[in-house]
Coordinates of C-alpha atoms in Angstrom, one line a residue:
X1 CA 20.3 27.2 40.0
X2 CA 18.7 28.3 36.6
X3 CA 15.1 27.9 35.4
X4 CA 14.2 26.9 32.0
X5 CA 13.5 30.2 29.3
X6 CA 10.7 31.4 30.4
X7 CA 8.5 31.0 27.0
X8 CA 8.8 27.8 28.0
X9 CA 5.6 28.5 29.8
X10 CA 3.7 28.5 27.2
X11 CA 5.2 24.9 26.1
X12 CA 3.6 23.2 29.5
X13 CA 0.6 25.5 29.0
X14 CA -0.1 23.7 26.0
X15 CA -0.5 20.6 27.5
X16 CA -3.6 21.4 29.1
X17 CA -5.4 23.0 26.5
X18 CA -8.1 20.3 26.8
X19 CA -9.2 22.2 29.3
X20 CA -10.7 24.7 26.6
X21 CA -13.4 22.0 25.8
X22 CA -15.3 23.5 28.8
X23 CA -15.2 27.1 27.2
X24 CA -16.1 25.7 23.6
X25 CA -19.1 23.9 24.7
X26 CA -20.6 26.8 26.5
X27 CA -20.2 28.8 23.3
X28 CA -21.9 26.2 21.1
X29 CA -25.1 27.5 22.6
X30 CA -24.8 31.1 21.1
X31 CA -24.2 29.6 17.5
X32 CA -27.7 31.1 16.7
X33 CA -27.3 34.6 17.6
X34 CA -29.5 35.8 19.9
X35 CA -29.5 39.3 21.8
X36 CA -30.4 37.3 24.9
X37 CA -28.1 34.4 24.3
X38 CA -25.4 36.9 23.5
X39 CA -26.0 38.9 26.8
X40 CA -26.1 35.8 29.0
X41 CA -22.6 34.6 27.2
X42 CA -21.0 38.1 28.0
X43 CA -21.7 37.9 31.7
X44 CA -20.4 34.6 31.7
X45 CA -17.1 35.2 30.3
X46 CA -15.5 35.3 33.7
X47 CA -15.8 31.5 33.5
X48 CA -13.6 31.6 30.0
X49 CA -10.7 33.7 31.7
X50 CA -10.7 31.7 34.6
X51 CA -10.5 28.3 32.9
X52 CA -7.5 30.3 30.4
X53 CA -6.0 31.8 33.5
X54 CA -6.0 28.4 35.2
X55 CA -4.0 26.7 31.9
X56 CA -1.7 30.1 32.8
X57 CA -0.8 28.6 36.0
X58 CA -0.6 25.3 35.2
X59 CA 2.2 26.2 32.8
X60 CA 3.5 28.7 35.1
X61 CA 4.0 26.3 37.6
X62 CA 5.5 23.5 35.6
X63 CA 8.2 26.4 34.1
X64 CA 9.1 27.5 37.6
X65 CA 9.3 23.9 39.0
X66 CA 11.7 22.7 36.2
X67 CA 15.0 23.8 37.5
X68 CA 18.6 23.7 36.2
X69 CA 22.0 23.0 38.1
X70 CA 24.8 23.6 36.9
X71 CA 28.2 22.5 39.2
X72 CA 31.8 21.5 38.2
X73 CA 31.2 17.7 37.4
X74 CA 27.5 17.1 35.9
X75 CA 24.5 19.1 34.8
X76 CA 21.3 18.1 37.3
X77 CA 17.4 18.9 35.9
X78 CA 14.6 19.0 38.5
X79 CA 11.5 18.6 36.7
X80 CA 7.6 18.0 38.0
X81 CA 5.2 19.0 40.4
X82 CA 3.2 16.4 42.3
X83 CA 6.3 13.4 41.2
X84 CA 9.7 14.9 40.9
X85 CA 11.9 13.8 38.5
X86 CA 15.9 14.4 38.8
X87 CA 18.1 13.8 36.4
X88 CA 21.8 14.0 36.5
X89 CA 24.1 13.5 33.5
X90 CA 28.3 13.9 34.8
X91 CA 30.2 15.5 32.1
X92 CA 31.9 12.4 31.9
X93 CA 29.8 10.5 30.4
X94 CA 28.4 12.9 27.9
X95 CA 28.5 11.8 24.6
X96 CA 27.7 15.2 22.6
X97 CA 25.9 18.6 23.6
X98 CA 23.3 19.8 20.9
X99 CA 22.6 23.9 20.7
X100 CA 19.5 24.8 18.3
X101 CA 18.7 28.1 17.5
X102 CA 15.3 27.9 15.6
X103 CA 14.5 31.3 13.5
X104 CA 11.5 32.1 15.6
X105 CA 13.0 31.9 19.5
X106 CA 15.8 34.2 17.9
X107 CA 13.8 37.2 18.8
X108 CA 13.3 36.2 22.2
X109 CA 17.1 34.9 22.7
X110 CA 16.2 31.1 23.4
X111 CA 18.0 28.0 22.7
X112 CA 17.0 24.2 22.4
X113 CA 19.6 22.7 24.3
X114 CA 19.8 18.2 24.4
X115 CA 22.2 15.9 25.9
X116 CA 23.2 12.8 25.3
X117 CA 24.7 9.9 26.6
X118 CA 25.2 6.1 25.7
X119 CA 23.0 5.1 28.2
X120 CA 18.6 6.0 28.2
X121 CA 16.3 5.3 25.6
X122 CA 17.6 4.8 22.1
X123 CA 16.9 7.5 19.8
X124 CA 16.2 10.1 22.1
X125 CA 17.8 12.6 23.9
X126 CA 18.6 11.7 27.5
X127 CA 18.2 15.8 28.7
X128 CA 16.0 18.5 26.5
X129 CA 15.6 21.6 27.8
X130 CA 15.0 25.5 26.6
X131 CA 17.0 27.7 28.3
X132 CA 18.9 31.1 27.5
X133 CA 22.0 32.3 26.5
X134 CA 23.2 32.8 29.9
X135 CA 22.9 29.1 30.4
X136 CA 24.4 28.0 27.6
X137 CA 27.1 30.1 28.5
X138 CA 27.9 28.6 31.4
X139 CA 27.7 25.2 30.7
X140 CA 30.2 25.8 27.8
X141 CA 32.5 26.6 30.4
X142 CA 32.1 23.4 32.4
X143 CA 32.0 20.7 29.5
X144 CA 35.2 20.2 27.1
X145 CA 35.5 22.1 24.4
X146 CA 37.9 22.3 21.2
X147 CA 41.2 24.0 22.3
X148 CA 42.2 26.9 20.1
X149 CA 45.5 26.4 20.2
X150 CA 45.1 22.4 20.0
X151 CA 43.0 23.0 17.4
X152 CA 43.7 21.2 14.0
X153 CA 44.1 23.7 11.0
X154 CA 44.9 20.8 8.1
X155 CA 41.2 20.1 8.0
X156 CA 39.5 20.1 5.1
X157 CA 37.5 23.1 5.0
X158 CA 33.8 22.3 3.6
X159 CA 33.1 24.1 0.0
X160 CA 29.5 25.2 -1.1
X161 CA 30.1 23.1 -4.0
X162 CA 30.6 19.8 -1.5
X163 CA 26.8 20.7 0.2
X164 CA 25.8 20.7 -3.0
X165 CA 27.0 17.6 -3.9
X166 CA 26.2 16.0 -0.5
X167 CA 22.7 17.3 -0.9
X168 CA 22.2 16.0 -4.1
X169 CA 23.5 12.7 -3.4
X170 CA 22.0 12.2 -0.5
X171 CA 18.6 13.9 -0.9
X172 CA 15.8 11.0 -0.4
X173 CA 14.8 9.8 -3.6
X174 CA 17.2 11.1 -6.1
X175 CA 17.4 8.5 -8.7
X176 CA 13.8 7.2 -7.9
X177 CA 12.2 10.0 -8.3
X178 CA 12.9 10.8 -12.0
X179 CA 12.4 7.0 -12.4
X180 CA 9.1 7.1 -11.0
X181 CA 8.5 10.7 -12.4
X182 CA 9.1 8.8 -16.0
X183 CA 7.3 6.0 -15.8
X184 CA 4.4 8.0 -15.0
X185 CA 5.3 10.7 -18.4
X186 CA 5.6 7.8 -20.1
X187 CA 2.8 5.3 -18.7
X188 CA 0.5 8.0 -18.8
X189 CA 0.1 7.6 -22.8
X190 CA 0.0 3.6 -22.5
X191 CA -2.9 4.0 -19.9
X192 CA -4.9 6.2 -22.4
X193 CA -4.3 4.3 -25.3
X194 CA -5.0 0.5 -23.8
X195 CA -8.2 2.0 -21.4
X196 CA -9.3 4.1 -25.3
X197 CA -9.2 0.5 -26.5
X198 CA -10.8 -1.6 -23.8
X199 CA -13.7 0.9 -23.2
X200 CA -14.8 1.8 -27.0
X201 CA -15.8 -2.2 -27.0
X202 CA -18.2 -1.9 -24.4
X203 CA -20.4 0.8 -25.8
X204 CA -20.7 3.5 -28.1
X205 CA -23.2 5.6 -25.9
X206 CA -21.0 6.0 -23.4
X207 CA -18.6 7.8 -25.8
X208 CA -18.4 11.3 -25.3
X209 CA -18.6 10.3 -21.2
X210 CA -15.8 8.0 -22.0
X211 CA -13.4 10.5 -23.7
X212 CA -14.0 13.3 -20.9
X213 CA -13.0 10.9 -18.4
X214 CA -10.0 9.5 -20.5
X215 CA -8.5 12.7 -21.3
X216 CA -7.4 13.5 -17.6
X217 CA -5.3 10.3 -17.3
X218 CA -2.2 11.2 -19.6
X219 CA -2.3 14.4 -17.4
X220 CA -2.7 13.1 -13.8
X221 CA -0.1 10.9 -14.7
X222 CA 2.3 13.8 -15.5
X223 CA 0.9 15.7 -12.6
X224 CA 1.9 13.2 -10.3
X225 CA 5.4 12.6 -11.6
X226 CA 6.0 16.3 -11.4
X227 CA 5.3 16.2 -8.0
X228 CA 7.5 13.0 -7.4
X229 CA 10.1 15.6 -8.8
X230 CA 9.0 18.5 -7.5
X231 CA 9.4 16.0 -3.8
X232 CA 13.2 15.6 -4.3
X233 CA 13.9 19.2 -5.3
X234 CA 11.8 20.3 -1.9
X235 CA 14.2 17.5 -0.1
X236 CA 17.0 19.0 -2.2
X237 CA 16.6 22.5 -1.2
X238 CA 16.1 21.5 2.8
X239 CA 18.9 20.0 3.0
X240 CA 20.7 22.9 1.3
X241 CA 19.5 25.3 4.0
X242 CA 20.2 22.8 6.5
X243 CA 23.8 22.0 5.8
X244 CA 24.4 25.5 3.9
X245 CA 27.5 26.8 6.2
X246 CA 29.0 23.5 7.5
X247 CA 32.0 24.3 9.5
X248 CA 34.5 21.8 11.9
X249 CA 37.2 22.2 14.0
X250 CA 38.7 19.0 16.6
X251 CA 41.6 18.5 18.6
X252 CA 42.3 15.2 20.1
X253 CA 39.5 14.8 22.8
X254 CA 36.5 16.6 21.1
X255 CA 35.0 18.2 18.2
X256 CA 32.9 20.9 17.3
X257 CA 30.4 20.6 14.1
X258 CA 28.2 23.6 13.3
X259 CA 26.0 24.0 9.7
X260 CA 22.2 25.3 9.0
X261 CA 20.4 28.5 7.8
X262 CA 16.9 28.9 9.4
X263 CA 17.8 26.8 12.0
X264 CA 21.8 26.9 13.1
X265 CA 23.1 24.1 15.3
X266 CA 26.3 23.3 17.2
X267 CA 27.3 19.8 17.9
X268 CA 30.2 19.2 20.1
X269 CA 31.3 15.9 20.2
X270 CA 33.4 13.8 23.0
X271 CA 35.6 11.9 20.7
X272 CA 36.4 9.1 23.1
X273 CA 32.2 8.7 22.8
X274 CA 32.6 8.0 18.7
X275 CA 31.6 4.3 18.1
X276 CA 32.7 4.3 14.3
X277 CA 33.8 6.4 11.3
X278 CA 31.7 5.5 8.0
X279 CA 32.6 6.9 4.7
X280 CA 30.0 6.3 2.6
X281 CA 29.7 6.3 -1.1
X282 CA 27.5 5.7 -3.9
X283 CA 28.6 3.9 -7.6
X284 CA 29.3 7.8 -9.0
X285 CA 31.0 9.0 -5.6
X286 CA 33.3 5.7 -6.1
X287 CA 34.2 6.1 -9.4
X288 CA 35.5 9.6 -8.8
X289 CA 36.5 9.0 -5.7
X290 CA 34.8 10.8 -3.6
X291 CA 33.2 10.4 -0.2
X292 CA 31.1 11.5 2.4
X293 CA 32.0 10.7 6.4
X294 CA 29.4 10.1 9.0
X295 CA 30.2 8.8 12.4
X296 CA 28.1 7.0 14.7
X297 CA 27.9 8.4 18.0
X298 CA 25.1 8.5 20.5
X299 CA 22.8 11.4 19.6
X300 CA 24.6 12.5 16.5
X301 CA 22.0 12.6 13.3
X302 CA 18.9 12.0 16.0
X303 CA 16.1 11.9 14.1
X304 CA 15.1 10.4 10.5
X305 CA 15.6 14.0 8.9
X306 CA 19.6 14.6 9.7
X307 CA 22.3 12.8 8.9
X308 CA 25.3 12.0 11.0
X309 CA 27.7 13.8 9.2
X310 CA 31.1 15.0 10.1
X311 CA 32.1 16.0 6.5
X312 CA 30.3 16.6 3.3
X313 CA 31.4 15.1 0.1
X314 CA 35.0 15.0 -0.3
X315 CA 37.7 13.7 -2.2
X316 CA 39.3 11.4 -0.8
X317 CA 43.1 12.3 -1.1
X318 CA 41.9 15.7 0.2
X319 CA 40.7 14.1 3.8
X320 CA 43.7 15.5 5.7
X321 CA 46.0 14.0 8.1
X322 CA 44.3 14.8 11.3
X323 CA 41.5 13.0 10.2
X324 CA 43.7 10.3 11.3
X325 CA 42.5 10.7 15.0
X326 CA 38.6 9.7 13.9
X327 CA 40.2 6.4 12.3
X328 CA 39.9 7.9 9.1
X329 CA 42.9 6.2 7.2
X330 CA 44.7 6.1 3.5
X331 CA 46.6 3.8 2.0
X332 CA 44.8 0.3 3.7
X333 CA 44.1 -2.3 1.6
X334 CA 41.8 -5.5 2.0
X335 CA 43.5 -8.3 4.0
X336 CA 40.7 -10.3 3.6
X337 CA 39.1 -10.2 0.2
X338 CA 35.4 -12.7 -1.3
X339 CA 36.6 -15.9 -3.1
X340 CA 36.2 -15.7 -6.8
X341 CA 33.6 -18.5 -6.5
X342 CA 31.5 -15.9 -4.1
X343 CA 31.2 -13.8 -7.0
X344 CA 27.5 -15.1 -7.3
X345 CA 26.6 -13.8 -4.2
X346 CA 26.6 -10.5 -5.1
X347 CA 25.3 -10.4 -8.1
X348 CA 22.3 -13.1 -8.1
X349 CA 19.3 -11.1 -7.5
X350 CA 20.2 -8.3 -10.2
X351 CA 20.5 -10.7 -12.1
X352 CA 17.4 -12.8 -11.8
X353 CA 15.7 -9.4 -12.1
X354 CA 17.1 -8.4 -15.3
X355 CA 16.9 -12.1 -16.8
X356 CA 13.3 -12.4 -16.3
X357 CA 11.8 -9.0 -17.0
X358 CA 11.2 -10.0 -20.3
X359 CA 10.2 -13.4 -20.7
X360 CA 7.5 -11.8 -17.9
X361 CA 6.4 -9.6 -19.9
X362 CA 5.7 -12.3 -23.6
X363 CA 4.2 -14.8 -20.4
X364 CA 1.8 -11.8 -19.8
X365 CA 1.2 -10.4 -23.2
X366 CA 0.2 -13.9 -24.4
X367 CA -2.3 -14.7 -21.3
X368 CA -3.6 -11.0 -21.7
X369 CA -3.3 -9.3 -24.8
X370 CA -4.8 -6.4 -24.2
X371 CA -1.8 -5.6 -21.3
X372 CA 0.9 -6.1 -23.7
X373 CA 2.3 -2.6 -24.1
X374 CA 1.9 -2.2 -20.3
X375 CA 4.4 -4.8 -19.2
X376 CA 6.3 -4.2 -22.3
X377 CA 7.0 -1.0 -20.7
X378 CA 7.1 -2.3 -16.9
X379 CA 9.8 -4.7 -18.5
X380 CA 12.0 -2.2 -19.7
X381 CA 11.5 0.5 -16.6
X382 CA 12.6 -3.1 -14.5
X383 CA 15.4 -3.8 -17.0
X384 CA 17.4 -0.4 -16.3
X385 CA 17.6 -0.1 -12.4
X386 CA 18.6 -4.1 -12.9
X387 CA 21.7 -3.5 -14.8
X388 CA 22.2 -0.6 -12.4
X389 CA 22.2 -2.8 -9.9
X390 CA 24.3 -5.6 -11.5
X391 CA 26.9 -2.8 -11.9
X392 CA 27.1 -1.8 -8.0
X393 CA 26.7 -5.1 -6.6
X394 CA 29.6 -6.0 -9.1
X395 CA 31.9 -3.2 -8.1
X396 CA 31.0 -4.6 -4.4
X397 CA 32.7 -8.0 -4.9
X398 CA 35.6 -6.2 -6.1
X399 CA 36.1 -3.7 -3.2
X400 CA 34.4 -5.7 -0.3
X401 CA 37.2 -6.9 2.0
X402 CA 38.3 -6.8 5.9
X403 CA 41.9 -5.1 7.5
X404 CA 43.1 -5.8 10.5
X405 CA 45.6 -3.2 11.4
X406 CA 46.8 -1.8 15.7
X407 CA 43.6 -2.1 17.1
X408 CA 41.3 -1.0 14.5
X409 CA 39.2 -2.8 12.3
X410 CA 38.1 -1.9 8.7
X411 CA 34.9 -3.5 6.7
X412 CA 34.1 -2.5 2.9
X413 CA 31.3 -3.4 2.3
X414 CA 27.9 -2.5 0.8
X415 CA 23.9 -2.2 1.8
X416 CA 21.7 -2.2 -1.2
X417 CA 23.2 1.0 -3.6
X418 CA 25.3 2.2 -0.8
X419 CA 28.9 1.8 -0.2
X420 CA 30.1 1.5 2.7
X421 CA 34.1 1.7 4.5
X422 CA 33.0 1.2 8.3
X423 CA 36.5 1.8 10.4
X424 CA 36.7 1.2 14.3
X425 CA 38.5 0.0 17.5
X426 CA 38.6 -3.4 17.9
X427 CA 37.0 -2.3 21.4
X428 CA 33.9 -1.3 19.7
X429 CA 33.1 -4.8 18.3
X430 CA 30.1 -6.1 19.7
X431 CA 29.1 -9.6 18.3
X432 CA 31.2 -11.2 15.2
X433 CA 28.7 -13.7 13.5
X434 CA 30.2 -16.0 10.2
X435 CA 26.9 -17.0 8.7
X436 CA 26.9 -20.0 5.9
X437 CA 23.7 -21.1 3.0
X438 CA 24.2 -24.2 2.1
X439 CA 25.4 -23.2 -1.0
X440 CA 28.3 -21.4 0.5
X441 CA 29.1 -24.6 2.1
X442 CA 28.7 -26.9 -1.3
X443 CA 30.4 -24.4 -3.4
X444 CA 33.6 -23.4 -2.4
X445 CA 33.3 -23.6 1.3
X446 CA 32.4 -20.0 2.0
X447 CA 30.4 -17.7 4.7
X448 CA 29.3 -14.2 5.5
X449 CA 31.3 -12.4 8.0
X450 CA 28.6 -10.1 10.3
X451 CA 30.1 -8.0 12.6
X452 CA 27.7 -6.0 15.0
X453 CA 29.3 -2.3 16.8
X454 CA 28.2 0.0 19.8
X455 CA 25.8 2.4 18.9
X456 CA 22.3 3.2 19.5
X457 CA 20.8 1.8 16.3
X458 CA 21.5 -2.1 16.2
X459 CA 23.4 -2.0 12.5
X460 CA 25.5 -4.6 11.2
X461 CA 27.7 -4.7 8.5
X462 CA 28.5 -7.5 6.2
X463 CA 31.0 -8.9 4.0
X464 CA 29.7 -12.2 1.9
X465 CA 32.0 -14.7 -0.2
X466 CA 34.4 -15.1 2.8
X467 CA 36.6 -18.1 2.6
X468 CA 35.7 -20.1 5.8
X469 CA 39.1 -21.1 6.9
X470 CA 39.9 -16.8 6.5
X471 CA 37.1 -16.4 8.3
X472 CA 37.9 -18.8 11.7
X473 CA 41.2 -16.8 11.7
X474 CA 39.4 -13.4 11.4
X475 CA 37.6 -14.7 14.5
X476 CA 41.0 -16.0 16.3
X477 CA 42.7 -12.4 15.8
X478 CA 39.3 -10.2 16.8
X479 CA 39.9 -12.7 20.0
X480 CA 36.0 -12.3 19.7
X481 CA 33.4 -15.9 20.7
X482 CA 31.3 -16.4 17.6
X483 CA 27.4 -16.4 17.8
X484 CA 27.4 -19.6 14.8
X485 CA 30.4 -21.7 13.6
X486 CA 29.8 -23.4 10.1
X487 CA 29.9 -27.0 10.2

């Protein structure tokens, strides 16, 4: 039986700080220093300690009524004082084990240790506890672990240059930051020159006020586009330090992923408990053909700050072989590809976009003068993430497709500017759906094939231009009821 770490105690102490209100208020009365006042507050201070000692106890008791058990089939936690909560988690049904070692519990040899499981609430760990070396210790010895000798060695070993590249890619905001950050450079000037133009007509006494004020607009615009890029290279550099020393080893029943700087985790991962493998790509990763691979599996990437990665970008003919395990495959090609007539599926709203940008803008500029050189240049900021677009969704018509292979399944597909090859056990599939417009069904006689997978989040992934006939049979070989049949 183990207790949690015992700075821990300060963790529940915190909870009851409220209780410091009573403190506060009796001090508000010696705001206006008075010898008296002060006196009278001095011999009162017993009432401070004891209100600090009693937020002491409280956390005191909480930390020593939280206990651990540790036996040869689960991990057990004992937690509350007036309502006890027990929780039991069999190693059997763990889905991973999370170690965090945060820079500041270093010194005091504490770890963040989580659990997870398919089952509890979504998006949360199912056990979080604090604990110390000596626990995780012994827990390491109870749950599976990589095999040293079972242990793969044709892994692709992760390069500084690939957490660069990974952090670049995948850093929030990469492309729309400098888009934003140039529109306000550039949109800056415009503002100055149309508001210069609008004002001077209203009145020449308010000139010199007028030109004080106007001159801070070029440069609040730059300001805040420099901070839209100084944004991405703070997300840039985070993820840096938290991927900086990525490092994986698996056998055939688990694996073990490790990576950060001032915070170093350890995932290990039951691979049995991996819903899907998703190697994801954006246009410039596909054209050089390279890839990133996540994995969904309960727990993994918790939170909207991590990722669930399992390996940085790569190329793909350097994956390795024993990848193979995860469903990580070369060499499969689409069995079922979109109809040439769905080619306007994926390319419709890029298109609208970039059609009517600028007869938008000669609409506007005739109704309002005065706005012309502002949606001129709206127009032509919509015009290039259009043609941007145009060129993803098109390369997503061409790779889009389904493979039915053993018992795995494998979409390509895409969401928004991300590519997506999404490769599972057939066992994983949750819910197929073959969703028709009606101008699917005039033209051509094609759907949308949705299929849903275990997981926590609810994601689905989709392939559109389908023929519908392919589609039924897609259906009859999944062996999988359909939630809506065409008509």
């Amino acid at each position: 039986m183990y207790h949690e770490h015992p700075i821990r105690i300060l963790r529940y102490s915190a909870k009851n700080i409220w209780l410091l209100i009573f403190p506060l208020l009796r001090g508000v009365s010696t705001l206006r220093f008075d010898k008296d006042r002060f006196y009278s507050w001095v011999k009162g201070a017993w009432f401070d300690i004891l209100i600090l000692g009693l937020i002491m106890l409280f956390g005191l008791v909480r930390w020593y009524s939280s206990r651990i058990d540790i036996s040869a089939a689960a991990i057990t936690h004992n937690d509350g004082v007036i309502f006890r909560l027990r929780t039991t988690i069999p190693y059997s049904s763990v889905s991973l084990i999370t170690v965090e070692r945060p820079f500041y519990l270093v010194p005091f040899r504490a770890v963040m240790l989580r659990c997870d499981t398919s089952a509890g609430l979504f998006n949360s760990p199912d056990m979080k506890l604090m604990v110390s070396e000596k626990v995780i210790r012994e827990l390491k010895r109870s749950i599976p672990d990589v095999r040293e000798k079972g242990s793969s060695d044709d892994i692709p070993r992760p390069t500084a240059l690939s957490i660069l590249l990974f952090s670049v890619f995948f850093s929030s905001g990469f492309s729309g930051v400098v888009y934003i950050a140039t529109f306000f450079f550039k949109g800056g000037d415009i503002a100055h020159d149309m508001i210069t133009a609008s004002l001077s007509r209203i009145t020449m006494e308010t000139e010199k006020l007028t030109g004080k004020l106007l001159l801070r607009i070029p440069e609040a615009a730059i300001m805040i586009g420099s901070l839209f890029i100084a944004a991405w290279l703070l997300s840039f550099t985070i993820n840096v330090l938290r991927y900086y020393g990525f490092a994986l080893t698996l056998d055939e029943n688990c694996m073990k992923v490790s990576y950060g700087t001032l915070t170093r985790k350890e995932y290990r991962i039951m691979s049995e408990q991996i819903n899907y493998t998703d190697l994801r790509q954006n246009l410039i990763m596909k054209i050089f053909s390279a890839v990133a691979v996540h994995i969904s599996c309960a727990g993994y990437g918790y939170g909207k700050r991590s990722l669930p990665v399992l390996l940085p970008v790569r190329k793909e003919k350097n994956m390795g072989r024993e990848l193979e395990a995860i469903g990580i495959l070369h060499g499969i090609k689409n069995e079922f590809k979109p109809k040439r007539t769905g080619f306007w599926q994926y390319i419709w709203l890029p298109v609208i976009l970039s059609a009517a940008s600028f007869p938008v803008h000669f609409i506007a500029a005739d109704i309002v003068p005065a706005l012309s050189d502002l949606t001129l240049f709206a127009a032509i900021m919509l015009e290039v993430p259009s043609i941007w677009f145009i060129a993803v969704k098109f390369a997503a018509f061409l790779t889009s497709g389904i493979s039915l292979y053993d018992d795995k399944i494998m979409i390509r597909c895409s969401r928004w500017t991300t590519f997506h090859t999404v490769i599972a056990d057939r066992s994983r599939l949750v819910k197929l759906t073959l969703r028709q417009t009606i101008f699917q069904k005039m033209i051509g006689k094609k759907c949308s094939v949705i299929l849903y997978f275990e997981g926590e989040e609810h994601k689905s992934y989709r392939v559109k231009g389908i023929d519908i006939k392919k589609a039924m049979e897609i259906s009859e070989l999944l062996d999988h009821h359909m939630e809506s049949v065409p008509i």
